[in-house]
mmCIF file of C-alpha atoms in Angstrom:
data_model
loop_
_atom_site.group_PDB
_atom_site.id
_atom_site.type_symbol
_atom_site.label_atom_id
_atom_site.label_comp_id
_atom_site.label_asym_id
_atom_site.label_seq_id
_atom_site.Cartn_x
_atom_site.Cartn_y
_atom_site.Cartn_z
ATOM 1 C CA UNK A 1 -34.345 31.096 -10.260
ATOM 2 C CA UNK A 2 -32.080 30.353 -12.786
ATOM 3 C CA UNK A 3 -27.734 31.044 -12.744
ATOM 4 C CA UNK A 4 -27.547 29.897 -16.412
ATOM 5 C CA UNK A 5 -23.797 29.195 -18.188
ATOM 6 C CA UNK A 6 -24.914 32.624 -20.311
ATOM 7 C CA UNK A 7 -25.069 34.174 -16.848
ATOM 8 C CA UNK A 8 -21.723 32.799 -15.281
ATOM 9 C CA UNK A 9 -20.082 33.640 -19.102
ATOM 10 C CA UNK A 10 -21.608 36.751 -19.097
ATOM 11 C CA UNK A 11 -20.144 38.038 -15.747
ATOM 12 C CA UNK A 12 -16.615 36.308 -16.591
ATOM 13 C CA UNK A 13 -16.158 38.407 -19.757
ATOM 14 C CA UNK A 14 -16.887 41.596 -18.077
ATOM 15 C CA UNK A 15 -14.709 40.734 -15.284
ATOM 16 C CA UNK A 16 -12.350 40.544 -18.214
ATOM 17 C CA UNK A 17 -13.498 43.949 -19.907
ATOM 18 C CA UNK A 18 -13.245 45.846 -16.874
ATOM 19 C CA UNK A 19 -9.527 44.726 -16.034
ATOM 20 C CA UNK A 20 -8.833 44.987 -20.033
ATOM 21 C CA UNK A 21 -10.235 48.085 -20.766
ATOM 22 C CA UNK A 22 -9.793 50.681 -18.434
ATOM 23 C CA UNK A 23 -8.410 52.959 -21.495
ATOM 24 C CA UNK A 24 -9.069 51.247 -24.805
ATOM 25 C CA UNK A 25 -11.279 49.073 -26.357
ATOM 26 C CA UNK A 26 -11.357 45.428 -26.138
ATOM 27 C CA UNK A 27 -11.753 43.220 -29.434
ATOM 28 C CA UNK A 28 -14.460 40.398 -28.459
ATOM 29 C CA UNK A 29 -12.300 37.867 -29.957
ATOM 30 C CA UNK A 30 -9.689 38.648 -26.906
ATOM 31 C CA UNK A 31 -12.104 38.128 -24.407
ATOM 32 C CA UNK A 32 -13.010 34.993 -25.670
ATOM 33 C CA UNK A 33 -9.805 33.074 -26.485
ATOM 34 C CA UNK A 34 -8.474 34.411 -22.181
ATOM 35 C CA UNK A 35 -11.837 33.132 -21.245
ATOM 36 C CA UNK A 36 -12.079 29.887 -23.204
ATOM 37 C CA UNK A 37 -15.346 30.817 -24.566
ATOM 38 C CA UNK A 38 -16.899 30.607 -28.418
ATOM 39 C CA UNK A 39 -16.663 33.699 -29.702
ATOM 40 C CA UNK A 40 -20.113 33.069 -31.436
ATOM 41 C CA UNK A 41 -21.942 32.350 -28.182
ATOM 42 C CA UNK A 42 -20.023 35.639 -26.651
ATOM 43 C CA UNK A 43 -21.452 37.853 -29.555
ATOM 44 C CA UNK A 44 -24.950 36.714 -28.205
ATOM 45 C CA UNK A 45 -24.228 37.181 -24.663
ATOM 46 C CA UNK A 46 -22.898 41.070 -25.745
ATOM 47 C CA UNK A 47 -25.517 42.035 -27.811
ATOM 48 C CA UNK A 48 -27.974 41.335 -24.857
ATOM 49 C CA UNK A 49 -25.675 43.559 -22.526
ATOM 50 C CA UNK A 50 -25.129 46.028 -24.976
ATOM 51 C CA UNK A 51 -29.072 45.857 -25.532
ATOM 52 C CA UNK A 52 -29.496 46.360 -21.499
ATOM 53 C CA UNK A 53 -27.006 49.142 -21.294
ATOM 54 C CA UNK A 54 -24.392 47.484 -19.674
ATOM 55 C CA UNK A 55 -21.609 47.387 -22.359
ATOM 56 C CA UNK A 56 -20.823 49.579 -25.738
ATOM 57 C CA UNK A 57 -19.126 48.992 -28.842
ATOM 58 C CA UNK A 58 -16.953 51.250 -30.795
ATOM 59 C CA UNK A 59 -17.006 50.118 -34.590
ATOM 60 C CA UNK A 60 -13.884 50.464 -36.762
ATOM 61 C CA UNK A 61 -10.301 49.342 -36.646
ATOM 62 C CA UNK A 62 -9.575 50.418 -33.020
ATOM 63 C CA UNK A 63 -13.169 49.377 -31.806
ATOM 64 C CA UNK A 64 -14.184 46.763 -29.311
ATOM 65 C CA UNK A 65 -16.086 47.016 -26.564
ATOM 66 C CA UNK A 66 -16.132 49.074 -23.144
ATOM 67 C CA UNK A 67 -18.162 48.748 -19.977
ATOM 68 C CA UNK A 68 -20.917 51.947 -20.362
ATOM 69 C CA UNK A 69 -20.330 52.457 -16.871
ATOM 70 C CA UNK A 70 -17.884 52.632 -13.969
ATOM 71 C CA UNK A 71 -17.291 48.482 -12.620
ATOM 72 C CA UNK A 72 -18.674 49.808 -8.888
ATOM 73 C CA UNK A 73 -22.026 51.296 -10.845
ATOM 74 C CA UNK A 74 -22.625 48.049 -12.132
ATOM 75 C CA UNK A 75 -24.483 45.748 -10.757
ATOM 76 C CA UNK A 76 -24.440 41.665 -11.153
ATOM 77 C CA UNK A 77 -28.187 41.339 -10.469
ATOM 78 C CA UNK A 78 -28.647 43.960 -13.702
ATOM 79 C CA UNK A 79 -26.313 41.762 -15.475
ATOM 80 C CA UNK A 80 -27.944 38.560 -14.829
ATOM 81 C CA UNK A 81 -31.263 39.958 -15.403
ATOM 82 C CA UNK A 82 -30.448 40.783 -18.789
ATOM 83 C CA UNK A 83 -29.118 37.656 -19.636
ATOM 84 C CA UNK A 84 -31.721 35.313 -18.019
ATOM 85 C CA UNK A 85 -34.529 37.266 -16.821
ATOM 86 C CA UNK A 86 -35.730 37.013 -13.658
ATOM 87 C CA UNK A 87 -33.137 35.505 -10.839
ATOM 88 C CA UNK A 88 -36.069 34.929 -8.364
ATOM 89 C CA UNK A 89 -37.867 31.719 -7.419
ATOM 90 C CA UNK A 90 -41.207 31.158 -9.223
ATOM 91 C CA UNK A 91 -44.203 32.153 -6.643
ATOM 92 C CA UNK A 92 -46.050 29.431 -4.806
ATOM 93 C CA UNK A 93 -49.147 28.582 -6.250
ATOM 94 C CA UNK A 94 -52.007 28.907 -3.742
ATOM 95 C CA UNK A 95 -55.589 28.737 -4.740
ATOM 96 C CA UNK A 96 -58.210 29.398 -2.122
ATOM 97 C CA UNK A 97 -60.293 26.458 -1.332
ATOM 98 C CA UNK A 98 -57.762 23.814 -2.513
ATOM 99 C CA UNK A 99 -56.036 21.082 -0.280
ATOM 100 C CA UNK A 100 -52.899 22.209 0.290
ATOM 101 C CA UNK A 101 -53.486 26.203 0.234
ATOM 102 C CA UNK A 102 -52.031 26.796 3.765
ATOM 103 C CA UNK A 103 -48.914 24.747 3.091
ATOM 104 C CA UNK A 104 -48.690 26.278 0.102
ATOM 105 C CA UNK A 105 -48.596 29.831 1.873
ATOM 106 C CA UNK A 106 -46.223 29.091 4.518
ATOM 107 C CA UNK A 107 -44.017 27.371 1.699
ATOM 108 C CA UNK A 108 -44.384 31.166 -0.023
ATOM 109 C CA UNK A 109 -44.269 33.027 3.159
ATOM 110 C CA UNK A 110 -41.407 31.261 5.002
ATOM 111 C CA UNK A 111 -38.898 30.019 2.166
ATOM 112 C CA UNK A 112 -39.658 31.599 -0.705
ATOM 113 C CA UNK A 113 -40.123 35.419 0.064
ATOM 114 C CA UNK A 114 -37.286 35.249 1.995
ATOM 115 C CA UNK A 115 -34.791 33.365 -0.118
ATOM 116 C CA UNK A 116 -36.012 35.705 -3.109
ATOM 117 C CA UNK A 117 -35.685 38.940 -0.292
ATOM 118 C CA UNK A 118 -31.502 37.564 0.298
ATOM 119 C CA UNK A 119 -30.557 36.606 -3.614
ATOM 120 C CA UNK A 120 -32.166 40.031 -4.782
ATOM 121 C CA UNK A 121 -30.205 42.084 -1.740
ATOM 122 C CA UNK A 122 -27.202 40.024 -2.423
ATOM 123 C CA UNK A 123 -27.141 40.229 -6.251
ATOM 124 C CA UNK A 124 -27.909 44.545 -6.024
ATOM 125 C CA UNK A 125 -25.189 44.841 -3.646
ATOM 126 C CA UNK A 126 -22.439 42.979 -5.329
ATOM 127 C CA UNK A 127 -20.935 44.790 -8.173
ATOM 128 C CA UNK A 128 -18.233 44.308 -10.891
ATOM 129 C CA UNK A 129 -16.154 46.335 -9.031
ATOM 130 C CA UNK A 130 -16.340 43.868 -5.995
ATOM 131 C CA UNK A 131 -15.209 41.013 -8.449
ATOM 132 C CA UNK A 132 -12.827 42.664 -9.903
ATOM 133 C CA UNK A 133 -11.169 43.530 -6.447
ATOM 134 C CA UNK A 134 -11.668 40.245 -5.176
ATOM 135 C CA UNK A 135 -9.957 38.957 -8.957
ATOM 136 C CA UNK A 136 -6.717 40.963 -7.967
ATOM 137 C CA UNK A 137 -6.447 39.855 -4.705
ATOM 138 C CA UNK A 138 -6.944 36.306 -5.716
ATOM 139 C CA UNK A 139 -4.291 37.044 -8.715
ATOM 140 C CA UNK A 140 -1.655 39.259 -5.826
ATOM 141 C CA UNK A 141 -2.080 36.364 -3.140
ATOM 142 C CA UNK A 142 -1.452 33.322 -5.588
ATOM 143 C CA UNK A 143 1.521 35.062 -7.686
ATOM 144 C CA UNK A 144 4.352 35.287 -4.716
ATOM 145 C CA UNK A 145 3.161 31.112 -3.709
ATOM 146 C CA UNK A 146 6.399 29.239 -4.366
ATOM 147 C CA UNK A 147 6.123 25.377 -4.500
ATOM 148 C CA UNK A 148 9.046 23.277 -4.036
#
């Protein structure tokens, strides 16, 4: 299992896309200097979503980018998947015969099946949308705070 900086950047600038570009394209450059992000490691991270479906560009003057699809269509386990691969833990190794094979199984069969079972459910039922809710709330709640 692996929740790599690519991953956590990746998900960060489309939170960013879909708030920014609900009617125009957004220049990559934008999304990187309200992230704090190189805009060299960002033009990595989009040409794997673009490759995996989950962004577009638009070439010319007024281009940018744009999600391909509505925020609550997709998916954070498709977007961390394309960025890192598989988000499950590694299988247990159990060879037959071998010291160690039944541990080995009830390692696979009580901790890893199920942790891998949760993250996958967890991951395909949160969506952009969901962070993107939860990022307005967060913004609505903090903005009328008054400190004296």
């Amino acid at each position: 299992m692996n929740f790599s900086k690519r991953s956590r950047y990746g998900i960060r600038a489309l939170v960013d896309l879909a708030v920014h570009a609900q009617d125009t394209c957004v220049q990559l450059s934008d999304i990187a200097s309200r992230n704090d992000i190189s805009v060299k490691y960002l033009e990595q991270i989009f040409t794997a979503l673009r490759k995996a479906g989950v962004i577009r560009s638009m070439k010319g003057p007024q281009g940018g980018y744009l999600l391909a699809d509505s925020p609550e269509n997709i998916r954070i386990a498709d977007v961390v998947a394309a960025l890192d691969g598989s988000y499950l833990l590694e299988e247990e190794e159990i060879v037959p015969g071998k010291n160690g094979e039944a541990t080995a199984a009830v390692i696979q069969s009580m901790l890893i099946e199920p942790m891998n079972k949760m993250v996958d459910q967890f991951l395909r039922e949160l969506t952009l949308k969901n962070l993107t809710d939860s990022l307005e709330e967060y913004n609505g709640c903090h903005q009328h705070m008054y400190y004296i």
